[in-house]
Amino acid sequence: MDFNFSEEQTMLRSTVRSFVDKEILPYIAEWDREGQFDPAVMQRLADLGLMGVCIPEEYGGSGMDYNSLAIVCEELERGDTAFRTSVSVHTGLNSMTLLQWGTEEQKQKYLVPQAKGEKVGAYGLTEPGAGSDVASLQSTAIKDGDHYILNGSKSWISLCDTADHFLVFAYTDKEKHHKGISAFIVERNWEGFDSKATKGKLGIRSGNTGEIFFDHVKVPKENLLGEEGEGFKIAMAALDNGRFTVAAGAVGQIRACLEASVKYANERETFGKPIGKHQLVQQMIARMKAGLEMSSLLVYRAGELKNEGTRNTEETSMAKWQACDFANKAADDAVQVHGAYGYSDEYPVERYLRNSKAPVIYEGTREVHTLMQAGYALGYREDKPLNKMLPAWEENKARV
Ligand SMILES: Cc1cc2nc3c(=O)[nH]c(=O)nc-3n(C[C@H](O)[C@H](O)[C@H](O)COP(=O)(O)OP(=O)(O)OC[C@H]3O[C@@H](n4cnc5c(N)ncnc54)[C@H](O)[C@@H]3O)c2cc1C
């Protein structure tokens, strides 16, 4: 596997980095303190072509490879987890799922405007009583002529108040357990749809997260994604892409922790020398560096497998699990390196610590990934190619 970055990828990284330096970092402490989500940032990301980085040009995207998406997520999370989360749900969980499973009509109608950044997509799987245990979801979509009638609610949905299109998972046949779940593309402006933001979050405060509600929403049958009963499989395949973006973001979070800690450790003095000269501080710095390098390699390996069109559930799960754990630990260490100053929002590290917790919970908790990896090691789990795979990058390029 070749982990060297192309000239195009290096330019992409520097574009996103300067965007973050100019458009996010000067304002983020205040946005975070005020719990303010600024949708204009999404518009500026769209103007830079960052809302559809790895979507083929034919479908309105930038046609770059999957590791370019990782670069965008890494650099955005250096600014704040909220913006990387937005790209994760919009591109990773929604647009890439449409690319993989959508009909040509669905791609033209929904994927193209999303990849251009004219419309925003989100992902509605979790419910008040169904998180890790997806099959216990209660939402239903009952066929009625040319429509399905969708009822239920979803909780903890990123971009709940701002997205235009939602991928929603609901039972079309409860008797069949997880094989009775189907996936639908749902528009915000349909009658019976409502949303409400959740207040009082530990982190990602400048992001928009909350509930969405469906009260007899009429979903045209053309908006069924895949076949009836394929919803569980589609939801899990979507997570292969969402988790990849979360892992990449965690790499950016670790880098931000390391950079802030190195700077502080070289400035702050105790006992007549910079704290960076104390071995126990060095241990924390070294742990961040190790986490950064290991996480990067895991992420780029998963990205290369996506580029090749190979199934990568196992490798993506490992990258997501390890990178998020490393990021959470790095943020904890970064606050420790900063001492009491790390405990105030005068420095960014307390925000890193609060933000680093959700990624250990969403898109498969730490425990879910631990169980998955044990399952692979013990021979209880094995992945076969899906009936519709995410297209390899070569295929995407050929579509220009
Ligand atoms: C900021 C944020 C944004 C989110 N955005 C989205 C979104 O856009 N779309 C969406 O659909 N969801 C979203 N989520 C929801 C997220 O995916 C779920 O919270 C997650 O899947 C965990 O589900 P849960 O919270 O119900 O926890 P539970 O599943 O109830 O788990 C509670 C605890 O029990 C543990 N546990 C559960 N089962 C087992 C087991 N079998 N063995 C061992 N331990 C177990 C878990 O690991 C966890 O520690 C978001 C969550 C957050 C915090």
Coordinates of N, CA and C and ligand atoms in Angstrom, one line a residue, residues 85 89 93 122-133 154-159 201 203-204 209 358 361-368 371, ligand 1:
T85 N -18.0 16.3 12.1 CA -19.2 15.4 12.3 C -20.2 15.7 11.1
V89 N -21.7 12.9 8.5 CA -23.0 12.4 8.3 C -23.4 12.7 6.9
L93 N -22.1 9.1 5.8 CA -23.2 8.2 6.1 C -24.3 8.4 5.0
A122 N -28.4 13.8 6.1 CA -28.2 13.3 7.4 C -28.6 11.9 7.5
Y123 N -28.5 11.3 8.7 CA -28.6 9.8 8.8 C -29.4 9.5 10.1
G124 N -30.6 8.9 10.0 CA -31.4 8.6 11.1 C -31.6 7.2 11.4
L125 N -30.7 6.6 12.3 CA -30.8 5.2 12.7 C -31.2 5.1 14.1
T126 N -30.5 5.9 15.0 CA -30.7 5.7 16.5 C -32.1 6.2 16.9
E127 N -32.7 5.5 17.9 CA -34.0 5.8 18.4 C -33.8 5.9 20.0
P128 N -34.8 6.4 20.7 CA -34.7 6.5 22.1 C -34.4 5.1 22.7
G129 N -35.0 4.0 22.1 CA -34.8 2.7 22.7 C -33.9 1.8 21.8
A130 N -33.2 2.4 20.9 CA -32.4 1.6 20.0 C -31.1 2.3 19.5
G131 N -30.0 1.9 20.1 CA -28.7 2.5 19.8 C -27.8 1.4 19.2
S132 N -27.0 0.7 20.1 CA -26.2 -0.4 19.7 C -27.1 -1.5 19.2
D133 N -28.2 -1.7 19.8 CA -29.1 -2.8 19.4 C -30.1 -2.3 18.4
K154 N -36.5 9.5 15.9 CA -35.1 9.2 15.9 C -34.5 10.2 16.9
S155 N -33.5 9.7 17.6 CA -32.8 10.6 18.6 C -31.3 10.7 18.3
W156 N -30.7 11.7 18.8 CA -29.3 12.0 18.6 C -28.9 12.1 17.1
I157 N -29.7 12.8 16.4 CA -29.4 12.9 14.9 C -28.7 14.2 14.6
S158 N -27.5 14.0 14.1 CA -26.6 15.1 13.8 C -27.3 15.9 12.6
L159 N -27.3 17.2 12.7 CA -27.9 18.1 11.7 C -29.4 18.0 11.6
K201 N -25.4 19.4 25.9 CA -24.5 18.3 25.5 C -23.1 18.6 26.2
G203 N -20.2 17.8 24.8 CA -19.3 18.4 23.7 C -20.0 18.6 22.4
I204 N -19.2 18.8 21.4 CA -19.8 19.1 20.0 C -20.9 20.2 20.2
T209 N -27.5 18.7 17.1 CA -27.8 17.3 17.3 C -29.2 17.2 18.0
A358 N -17.8 11.9 22.4 CA -18.9 11.4 21.5 C -18.4 10.4 20.5
I361 N -18.5 7.0 21.4 CA -19.9 6.5 21.6 C -20.6 6.3 20.2
Y362 N -20.5 7.3 19.3 CA -21.3 7.1 18.1 C -20.6 6.3 17.1
E363 N -21.4 5.8 16.1 CA -21.0 4.9 15.0 C -20.3 3.7 15.6
G364 N -20.9 3.1 16.6 CA -20.4 1.9 17.2 C -19.6 2.3 18.4
T365 N -20.1 1.9 19.6 CA -19.4 2.3 20.9 C -18.1 1.6 20.9
R366 N -17.2 2.0 21.8 CA -15.9 1.3 22.1 C -16.2 -0.2 22.3
E367 N -17.3 -0.5 23.0 CA -17.6 -1.9 23.4 C -18.0 -2.7 22.1
V368 N -18.8 -2.1 21.3 CA -19.3 -2.7 20.1 C -18.1 -3.1 19.2
L371 N -16.1 -6.0 20.7 CA -16.8 -7.3 20.4 C -16.6 -7.7 18.9
Ligands
LIG1 C1 -23.1 13.7 19.5 C2 -23.8 12.5 18.9 C3 -24.2 12.5 17.6 C4 -24.9 11.4 17.1 N1 -25.3 11.4 15.8 C5 -26.0 10.4 15.3 C6 -26.6 10.4 13.9 O1 -26.4 11.4 13.2 N2 -27.4 9.4 13.5 C7 -27.7 8.4 14.3 O2 -28.4 7.5 13.9 N3 -27.2 8.3 15.6 C8 -26.4 9.3 16.1 N4 -25.9 9.2 17.4 C9 -26.3 8.1 18.2 C10 -25.2 7.0 18.4 O3 -24.9 6.4 17.3 C11 -25.6 6.1 19.6 O4 -25.6 6.9 20.7 C12 -24.7 4.9 19.7 O5 -25.0 4.0 18.7 C13 -24.9 4.2 21.1 O6 -26.3 3.9 21.3 P1 -26.9 4.3 22.7 O7 -26.5 5.7 23.0 O8 -28.4 4.0 22.7 O9 -26.2 3.4 23.8 P2 -26.6 1.9 24.2 O10 -26.6 1.0 23.0 O11 -27.8 1.9 25.1 O12 -25.3 1.5 25.1 C14 -25.1 1.9 26.4 C15 -23.8 1.3 26.9 O13 -23.9 -0.2 26.9 C16 -22.9 -0.7 26.2 N5 -23.4 -1.9 25.5 C17 -24.5 -2.0 24.7 N6 -24.7 -3.2 24.2 C18 -23.6 -3.9 24.6 C19 -23.1 -5.3 24.5 N7 -23.8 -6.2 23.7 N8 -22.0 -5.7 25.1 C20 -21.3 -4.8 25.9 N9 -21.7 -3.5 26.1 C21 -22.8 -3.1 25.5 C22 -22.5 0.4 25.2 O14 -21.2 0.2 24.7 C23 -22.6 1.6 26.0 O15 -21.4 1.7 26.8 C24 -25.2 10.3 17.9 C25 -24.7 10.3 19.2 C26 -24.0 11.4 19.7 C27 -23.6 11.3 21.2

